[in-house]
XYZ file of C-alpha atoms in Angstrom:
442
model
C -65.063 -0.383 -42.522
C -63.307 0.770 -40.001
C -63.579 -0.764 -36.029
C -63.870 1.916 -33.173
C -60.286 2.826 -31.467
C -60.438 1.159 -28.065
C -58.260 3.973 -26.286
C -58.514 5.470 -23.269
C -56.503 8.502 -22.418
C -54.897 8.819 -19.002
C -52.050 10.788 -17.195
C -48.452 10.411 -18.190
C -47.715 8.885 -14.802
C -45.081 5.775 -13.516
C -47.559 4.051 -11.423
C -51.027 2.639 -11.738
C -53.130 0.665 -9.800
C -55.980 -1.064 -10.911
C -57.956 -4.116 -9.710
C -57.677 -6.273 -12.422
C -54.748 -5.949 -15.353
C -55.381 -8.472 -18.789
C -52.442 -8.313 -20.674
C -53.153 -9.755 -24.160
C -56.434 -8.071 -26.681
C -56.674 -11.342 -28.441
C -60.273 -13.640 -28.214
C -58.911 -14.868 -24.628
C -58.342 -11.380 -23.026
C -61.723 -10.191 -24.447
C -63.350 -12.983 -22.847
C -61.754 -12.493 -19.615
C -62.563 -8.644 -19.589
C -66.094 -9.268 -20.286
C -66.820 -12.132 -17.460
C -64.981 -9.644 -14.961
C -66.631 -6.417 -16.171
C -70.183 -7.771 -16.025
C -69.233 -8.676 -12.688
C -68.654 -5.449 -11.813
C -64.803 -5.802 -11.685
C -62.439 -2.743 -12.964
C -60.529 -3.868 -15.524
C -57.813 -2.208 -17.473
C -56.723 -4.292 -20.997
C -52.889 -3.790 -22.012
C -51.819 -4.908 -25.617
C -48.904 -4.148 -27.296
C -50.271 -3.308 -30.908
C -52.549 -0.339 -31.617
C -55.461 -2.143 -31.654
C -56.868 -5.207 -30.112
C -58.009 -8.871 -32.036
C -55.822 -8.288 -34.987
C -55.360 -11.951 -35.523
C -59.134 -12.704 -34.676
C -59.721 -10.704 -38.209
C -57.092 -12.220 -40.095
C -58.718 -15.228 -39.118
C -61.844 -14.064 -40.425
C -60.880 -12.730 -43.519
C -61.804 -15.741 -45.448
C -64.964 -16.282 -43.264
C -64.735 -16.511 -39.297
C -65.074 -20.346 -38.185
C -66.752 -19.445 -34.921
C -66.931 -22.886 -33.858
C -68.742 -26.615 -34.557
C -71.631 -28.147 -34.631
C -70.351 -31.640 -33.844
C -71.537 -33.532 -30.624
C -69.817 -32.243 -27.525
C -68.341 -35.699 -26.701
C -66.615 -35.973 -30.212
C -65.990 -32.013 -30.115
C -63.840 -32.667 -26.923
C -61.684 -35.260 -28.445
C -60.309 -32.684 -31.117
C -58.019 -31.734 -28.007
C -56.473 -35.229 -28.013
C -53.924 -35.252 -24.503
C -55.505 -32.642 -23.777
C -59.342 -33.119 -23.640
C -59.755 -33.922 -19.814
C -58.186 -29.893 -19.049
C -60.029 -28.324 -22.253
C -63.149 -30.511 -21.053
C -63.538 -28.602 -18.007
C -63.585 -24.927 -19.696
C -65.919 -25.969 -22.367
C -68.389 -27.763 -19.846
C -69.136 -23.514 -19.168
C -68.835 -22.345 -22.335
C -68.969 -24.736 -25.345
C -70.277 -24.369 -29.551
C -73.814 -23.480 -28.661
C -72.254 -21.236 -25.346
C -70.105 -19.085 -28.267
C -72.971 -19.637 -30.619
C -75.560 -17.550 -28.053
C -73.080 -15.593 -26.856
C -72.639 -14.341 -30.753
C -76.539 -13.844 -30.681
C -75.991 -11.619 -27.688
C -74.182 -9.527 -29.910
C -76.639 -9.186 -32.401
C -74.550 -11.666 -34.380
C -76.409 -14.778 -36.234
C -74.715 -17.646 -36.946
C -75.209 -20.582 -39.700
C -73.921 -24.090 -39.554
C -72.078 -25.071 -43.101
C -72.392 -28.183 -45.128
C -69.421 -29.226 -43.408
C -70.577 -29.289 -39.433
C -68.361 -25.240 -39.036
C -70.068 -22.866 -37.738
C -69.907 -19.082 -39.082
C -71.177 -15.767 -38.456
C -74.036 -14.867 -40.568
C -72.340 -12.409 -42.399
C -69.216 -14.860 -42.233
C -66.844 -11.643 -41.336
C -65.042 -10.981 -37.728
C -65.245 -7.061 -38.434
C -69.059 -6.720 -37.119
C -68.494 -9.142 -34.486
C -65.237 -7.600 -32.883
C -67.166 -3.951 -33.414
C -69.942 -4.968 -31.375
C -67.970 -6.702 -28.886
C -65.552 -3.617 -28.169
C -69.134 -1.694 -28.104
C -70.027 -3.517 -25.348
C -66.841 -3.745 -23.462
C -66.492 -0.034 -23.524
C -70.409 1.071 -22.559
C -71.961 -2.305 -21.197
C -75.565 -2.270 -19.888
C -74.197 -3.328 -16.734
C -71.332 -3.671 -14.987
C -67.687 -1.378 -15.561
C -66.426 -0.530 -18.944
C -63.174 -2.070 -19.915
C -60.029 0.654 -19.794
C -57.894 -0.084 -22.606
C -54.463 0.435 -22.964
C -53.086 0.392 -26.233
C -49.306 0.172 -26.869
C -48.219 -1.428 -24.077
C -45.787 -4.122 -24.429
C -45.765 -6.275 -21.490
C -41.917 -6.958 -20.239
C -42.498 -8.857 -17.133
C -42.750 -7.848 -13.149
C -40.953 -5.592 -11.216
C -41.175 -7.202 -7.409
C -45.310 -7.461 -7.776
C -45.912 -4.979 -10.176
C -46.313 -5.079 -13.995
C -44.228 -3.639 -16.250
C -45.071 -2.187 -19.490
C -43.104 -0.544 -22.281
C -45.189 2.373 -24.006
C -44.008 4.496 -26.332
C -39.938 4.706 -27.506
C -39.795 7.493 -25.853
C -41.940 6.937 -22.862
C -40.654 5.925 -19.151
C -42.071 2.250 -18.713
C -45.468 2.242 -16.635
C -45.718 0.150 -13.348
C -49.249 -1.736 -12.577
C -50.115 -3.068 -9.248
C -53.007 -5.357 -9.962
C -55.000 -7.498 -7.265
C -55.082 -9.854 -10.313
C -53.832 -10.197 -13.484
C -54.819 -12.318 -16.444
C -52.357 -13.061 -19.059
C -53.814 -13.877 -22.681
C -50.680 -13.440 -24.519
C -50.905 -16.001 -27.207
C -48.824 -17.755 -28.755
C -46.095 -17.051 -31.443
C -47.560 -17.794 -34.651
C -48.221 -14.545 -37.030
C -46.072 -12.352 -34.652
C -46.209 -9.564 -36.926
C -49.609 -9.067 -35.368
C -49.068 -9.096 -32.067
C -48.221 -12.663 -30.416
C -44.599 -13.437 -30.638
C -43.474 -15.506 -27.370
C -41.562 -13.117 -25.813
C -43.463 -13.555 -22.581
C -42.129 -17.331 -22.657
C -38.878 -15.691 -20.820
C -40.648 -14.023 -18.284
C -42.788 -16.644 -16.942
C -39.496 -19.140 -16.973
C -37.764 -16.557 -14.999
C -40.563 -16.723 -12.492
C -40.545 -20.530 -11.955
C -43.012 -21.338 -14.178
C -43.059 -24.998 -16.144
C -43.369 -24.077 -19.717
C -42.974 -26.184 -22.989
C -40.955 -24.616 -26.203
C -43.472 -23.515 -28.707
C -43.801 -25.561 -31.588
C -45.762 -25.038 -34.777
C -49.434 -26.652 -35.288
C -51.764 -26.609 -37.993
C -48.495 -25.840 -40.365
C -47.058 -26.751 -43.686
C -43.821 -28.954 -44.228
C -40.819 -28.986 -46.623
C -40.079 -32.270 -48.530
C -37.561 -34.329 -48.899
C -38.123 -34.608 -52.035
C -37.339 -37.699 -53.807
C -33.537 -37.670 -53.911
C -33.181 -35.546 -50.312
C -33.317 -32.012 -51.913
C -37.058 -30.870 -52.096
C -38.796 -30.475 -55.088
C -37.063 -30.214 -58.453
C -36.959 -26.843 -59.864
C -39.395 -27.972 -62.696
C -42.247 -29.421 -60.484
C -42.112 -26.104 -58.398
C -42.081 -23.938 -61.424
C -45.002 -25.751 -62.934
C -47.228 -26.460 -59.850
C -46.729 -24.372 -56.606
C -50.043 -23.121 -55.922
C -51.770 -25.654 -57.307
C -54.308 -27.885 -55.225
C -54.551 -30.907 -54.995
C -58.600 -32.065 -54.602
C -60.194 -35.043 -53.532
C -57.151 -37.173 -52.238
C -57.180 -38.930 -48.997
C -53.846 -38.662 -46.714
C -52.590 -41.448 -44.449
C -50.073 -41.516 -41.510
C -49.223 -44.969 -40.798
C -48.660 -46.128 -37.682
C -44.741 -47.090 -36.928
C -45.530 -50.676 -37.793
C -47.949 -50.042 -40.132
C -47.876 -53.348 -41.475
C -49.371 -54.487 -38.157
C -51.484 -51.494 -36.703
C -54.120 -49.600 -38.573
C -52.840 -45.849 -39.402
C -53.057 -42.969 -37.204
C -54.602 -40.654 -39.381
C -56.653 -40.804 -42.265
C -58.986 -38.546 -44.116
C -60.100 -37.234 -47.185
C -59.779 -33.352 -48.468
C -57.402 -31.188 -50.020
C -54.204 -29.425 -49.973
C -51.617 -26.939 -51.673
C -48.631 -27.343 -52.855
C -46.161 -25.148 -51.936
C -42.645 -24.334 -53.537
C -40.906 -26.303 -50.087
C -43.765 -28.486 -49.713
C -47.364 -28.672 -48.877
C -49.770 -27.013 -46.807
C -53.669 -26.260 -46.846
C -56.299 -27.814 -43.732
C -55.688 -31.915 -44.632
C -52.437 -31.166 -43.927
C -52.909 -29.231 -40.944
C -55.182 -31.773 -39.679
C -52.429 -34.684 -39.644
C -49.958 -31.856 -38.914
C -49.290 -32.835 -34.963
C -48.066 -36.017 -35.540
C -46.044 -35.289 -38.678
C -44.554 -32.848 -36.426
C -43.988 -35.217 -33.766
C -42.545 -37.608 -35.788
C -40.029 -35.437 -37.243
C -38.778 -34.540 -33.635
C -38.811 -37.849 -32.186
C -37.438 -40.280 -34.795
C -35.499 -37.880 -37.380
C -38.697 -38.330 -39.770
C -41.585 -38.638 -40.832
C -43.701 -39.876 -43.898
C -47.374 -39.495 -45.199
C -49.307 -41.311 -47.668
C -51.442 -40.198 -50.461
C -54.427 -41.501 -51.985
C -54.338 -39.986 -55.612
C -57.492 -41.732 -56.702
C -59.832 -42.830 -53.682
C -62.721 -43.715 -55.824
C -61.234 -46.317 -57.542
C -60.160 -49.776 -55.719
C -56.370 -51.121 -56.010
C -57.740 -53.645 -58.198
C -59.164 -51.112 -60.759
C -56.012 -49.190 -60.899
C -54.131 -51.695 -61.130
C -55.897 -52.530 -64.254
C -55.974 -49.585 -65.939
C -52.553 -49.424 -65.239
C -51.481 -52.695 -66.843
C -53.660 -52.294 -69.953
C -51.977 -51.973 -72.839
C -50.605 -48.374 -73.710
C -49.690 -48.655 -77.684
C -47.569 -45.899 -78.616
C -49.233 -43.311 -75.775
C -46.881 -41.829 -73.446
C -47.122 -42.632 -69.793
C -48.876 -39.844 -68.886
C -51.443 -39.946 -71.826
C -52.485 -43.533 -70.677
C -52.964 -43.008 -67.095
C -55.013 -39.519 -67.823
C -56.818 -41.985 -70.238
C -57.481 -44.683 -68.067
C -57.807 -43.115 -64.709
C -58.309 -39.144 -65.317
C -54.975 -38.809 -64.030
C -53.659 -35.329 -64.512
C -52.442 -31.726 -63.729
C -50.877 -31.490 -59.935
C -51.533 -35.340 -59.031
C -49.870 -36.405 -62.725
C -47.350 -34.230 -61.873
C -46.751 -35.368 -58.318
C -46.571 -38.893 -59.265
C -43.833 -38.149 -62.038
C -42.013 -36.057 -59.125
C -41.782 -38.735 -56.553
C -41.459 -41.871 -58.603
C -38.188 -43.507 -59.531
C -38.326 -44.185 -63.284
C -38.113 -48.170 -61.786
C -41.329 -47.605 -60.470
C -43.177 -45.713 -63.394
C -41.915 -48.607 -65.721
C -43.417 -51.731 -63.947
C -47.541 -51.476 -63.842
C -47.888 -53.443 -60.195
C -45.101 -50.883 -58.764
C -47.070 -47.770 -60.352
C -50.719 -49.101 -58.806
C -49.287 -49.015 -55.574
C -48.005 -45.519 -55.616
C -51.350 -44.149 -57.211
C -52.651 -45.586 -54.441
C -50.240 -45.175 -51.668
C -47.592 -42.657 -52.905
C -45.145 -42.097 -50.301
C -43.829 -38.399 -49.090
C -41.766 -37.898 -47.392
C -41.368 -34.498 -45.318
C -37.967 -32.572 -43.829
C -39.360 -30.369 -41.706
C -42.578 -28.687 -40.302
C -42.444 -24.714 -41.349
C -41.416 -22.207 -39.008
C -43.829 -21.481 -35.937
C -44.101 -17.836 -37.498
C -45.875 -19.179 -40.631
C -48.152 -21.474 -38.271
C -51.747 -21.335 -37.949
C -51.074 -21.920 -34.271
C -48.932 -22.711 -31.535
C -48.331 -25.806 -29.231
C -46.441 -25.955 -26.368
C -46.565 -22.803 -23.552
C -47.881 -22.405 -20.079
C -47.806 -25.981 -18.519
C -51.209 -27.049 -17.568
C -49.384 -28.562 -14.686
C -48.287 -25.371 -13.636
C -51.711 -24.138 -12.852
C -55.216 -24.861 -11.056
C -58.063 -26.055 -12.629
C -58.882 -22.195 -12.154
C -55.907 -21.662 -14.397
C -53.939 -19.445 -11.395
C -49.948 -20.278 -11.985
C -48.824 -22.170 -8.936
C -45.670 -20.138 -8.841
C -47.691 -16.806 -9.277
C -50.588 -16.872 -6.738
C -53.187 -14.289 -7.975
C -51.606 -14.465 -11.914
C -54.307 -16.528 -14.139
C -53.343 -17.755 -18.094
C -55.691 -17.974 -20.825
C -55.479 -18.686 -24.534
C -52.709 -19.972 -26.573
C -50.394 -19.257 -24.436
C -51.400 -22.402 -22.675
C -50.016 -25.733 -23.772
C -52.829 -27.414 -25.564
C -53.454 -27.243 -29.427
C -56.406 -27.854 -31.546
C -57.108 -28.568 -35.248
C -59.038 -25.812 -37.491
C -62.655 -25.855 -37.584
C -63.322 -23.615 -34.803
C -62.205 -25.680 -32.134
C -59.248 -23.366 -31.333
C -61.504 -20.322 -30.681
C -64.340 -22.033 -29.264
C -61.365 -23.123 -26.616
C -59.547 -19.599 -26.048
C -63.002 -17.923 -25.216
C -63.894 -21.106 -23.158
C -59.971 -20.524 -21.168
C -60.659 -16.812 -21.067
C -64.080 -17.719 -19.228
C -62.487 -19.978 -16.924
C -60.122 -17.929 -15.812
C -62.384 -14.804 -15.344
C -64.441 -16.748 -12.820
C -60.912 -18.038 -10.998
C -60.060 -14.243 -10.796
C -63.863 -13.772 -9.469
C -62.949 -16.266 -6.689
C -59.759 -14.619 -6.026
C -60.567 -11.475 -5.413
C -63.743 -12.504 -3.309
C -61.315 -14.759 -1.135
C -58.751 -11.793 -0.618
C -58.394 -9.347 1.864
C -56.630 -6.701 -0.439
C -58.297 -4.099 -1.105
C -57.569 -1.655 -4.166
């Protein structure tokens, strides 16, 4: 099914002046266009890709995580350093906000067994339709101008500056505001790719290097080198269910750990990936850059106390092999069996206390986080230091940032677009006050 073209034709000209510019067709743009257009505002869209919220479908291919249904006060703390900023933009537009603002579209929702919230039809195709439907013809208000194609390549003195086609002479904006929603640099192939980190730095603008979140990692391995070409043969792609992870703290022996939780993941043929390890992702990541390495736990049987292991462990095996017994005793088998083999020394398989622990506890230890392409999202960007509460760049006065491109991060579950339309919001009504406090007229 295809989604209307949002295009709008207009002369082959150099210069254009509109009263507000968004630069970015991703959830945060949107969100911006449609708080200024309902407020009567002229707004012209740029994007570089043919068509806008191309990684807003990807992301609902599977089913569209909207957003949560947790408390507000624990949905805030998903932000971690970050909750007293993302606090303020979901205090005007939080999970129930998106939720009725879906309704608006004529888009149900349903709340899952596990607290996420989805569209009723759990696709982003009938949302985004309906959404561009009312950006273009709204019941009130301006429509939204789009401008497809245009790949934003910083200012020119004041003005905007757009590549359009190969061919084409670059077009010039003039904008009494501009809002830029330009994402970050995850899945680039579909639209965001960081580029604009260069511009803003060459404007004076405090940003952070982009860094992968909600991402995979490569292994060590247990002799340095990754996994052995056996283990990757036999079980990349294979999940691994029911297992609960653990990052311990740097003395763990002292402090509790950092991270713990129950769920699933994949293995990968450098590593692992899948949402428990996206959800301890940030400080693997962290960890890796700030001491050299880093190290998570696994729980291979979480239903079953150290003790009971332990003696199912010990008991004796006859003539069974190794793996028979503990796929005897414990139910042991396929990617776990397989992952304990991997990991263990042969020391540690022989001697029943050593083998308990590592059922319990088995070490793994990671080499790097995967690139920031391959990412679910992106960390680092746009300062929030750099900016007003309004989310107006201190170095830019009349140039608001929303979305991704802002240096915050999230784990999955909807909290990540539940927080772009929130920053889109939030900036819209900063533009609002803006333009009602200037004396420029258009």
């Amino acid at each position: 099914m295809s989604l209307p073209e949002p295009m709008t034709d207009f002369p082959d000209t150099l210069d254009l002046s509109v009263e507000v510019a968004v630069v970015g067709g991703g959830p945060a743009g949107l969100m911006a266009a449609e708080v200024l257009s309902q407020a009567g505002v002229s707004v012209h869209l740029f994007d570089a890709m043919p068509s806008v919220g191309r990684k807003f479908l990807l992301a609902g291919k599977g089913g569209l995580n909207l957003t949560h249904a947790e408390p507000p006060a624990l949905f805030n703390t998903r932000f971690g350093a970050r909750e007293p900023e993302v606090s303020q933009w979901l205090s005007q537009l939080d999970a129930q906000g998106v939720r009725n603002w879906a309704q608006s579209l004529g888009i149900g929702t349903f709340v899952g067994t596990s607290g996420r919230v989805f569209p009723a039809e759990m696709k982003a195709a009938p949302l985004l339709r309906a959404w561009l439907q009312r950006l273009r013809h709204p019941a009130s208000g301006l429509p939204v101008q789009f401008h497809m194609r245009h790949r934003w390549l910083g200012w020119q003195s004041d003005r905007l500056v757009f590549r359009r086609r190969d061919d084409a002479s670059p077009l010039q904006v003039s904008a009494g505001a501009t809002v830029l929603a330009l994402g970050g640099a995850s899945w680039p192939q579909l639209g965001s790719d960081g580029t604009w980190l260069a511009h803003l730095q060459d404007q004076g603008v405090e940003v952070a290097t982009l860094k992968p979140a909600n991402c995979g990692f490569d292994v060590l391995g247990r002799e340095g080198q990754g996994w052995t070409a056996h283990f990757k043969d036999k079980f990349a792609g294979h999940p691994l269910k029911s297992v609960v992870l653990n990052v311990p703290a740097p003395d763990a022996a002292a402090q509790p750990p950092r991270f713990e939780r129950k769920g699933e993941f994949v293995i990968t043929d450098t590593g692992l990936e899948g949402s428990l390890v996206y959800a301890a992702s940030a400080l693997l990541r962290d960890d890796l850059a700030e001491r050299g390495q880093a190290c998570l736990l696994l729980d291979l049987l979480p239903d079953k106390t150290s003790e009971q292991v332990l003696k199912d462990v010990a008991w004796p095996r006859g003539s069974r092999s190794l793996s028979s017994h503990l796929k005897s005793r414990l139910g042991l088998d396929g990617a776990k069996m397989g992952l304990l083999f991997e990991l263990c020394t042969p020391e540690t398989l022989a001697r029943p206390e050593a083998l308990a622990v590592h059922i319990k506890a088995l070490p793994v230890p990671l080499k790097r986080a995967r690139p920031v392409a391959e990412a679910i999202s992106t960390a680092g960007g746009v300062a929030l230091q750099a900016m007003g509460p309004e989310l107006m760049l201190t170095a830019r006065p009349g140039v608001f940032c929303a979305g991704e491109m802002l240096d915050w991060e999230a784990p999955t579950g909807g909290y990540l677009l539940t927080a772009c339309l929130a920053s889109g919001q939030q900036a819209a009504k900063g533009v609002l006050r803006h333009l009602s406090g200037s004396q420029c007229t258009i």
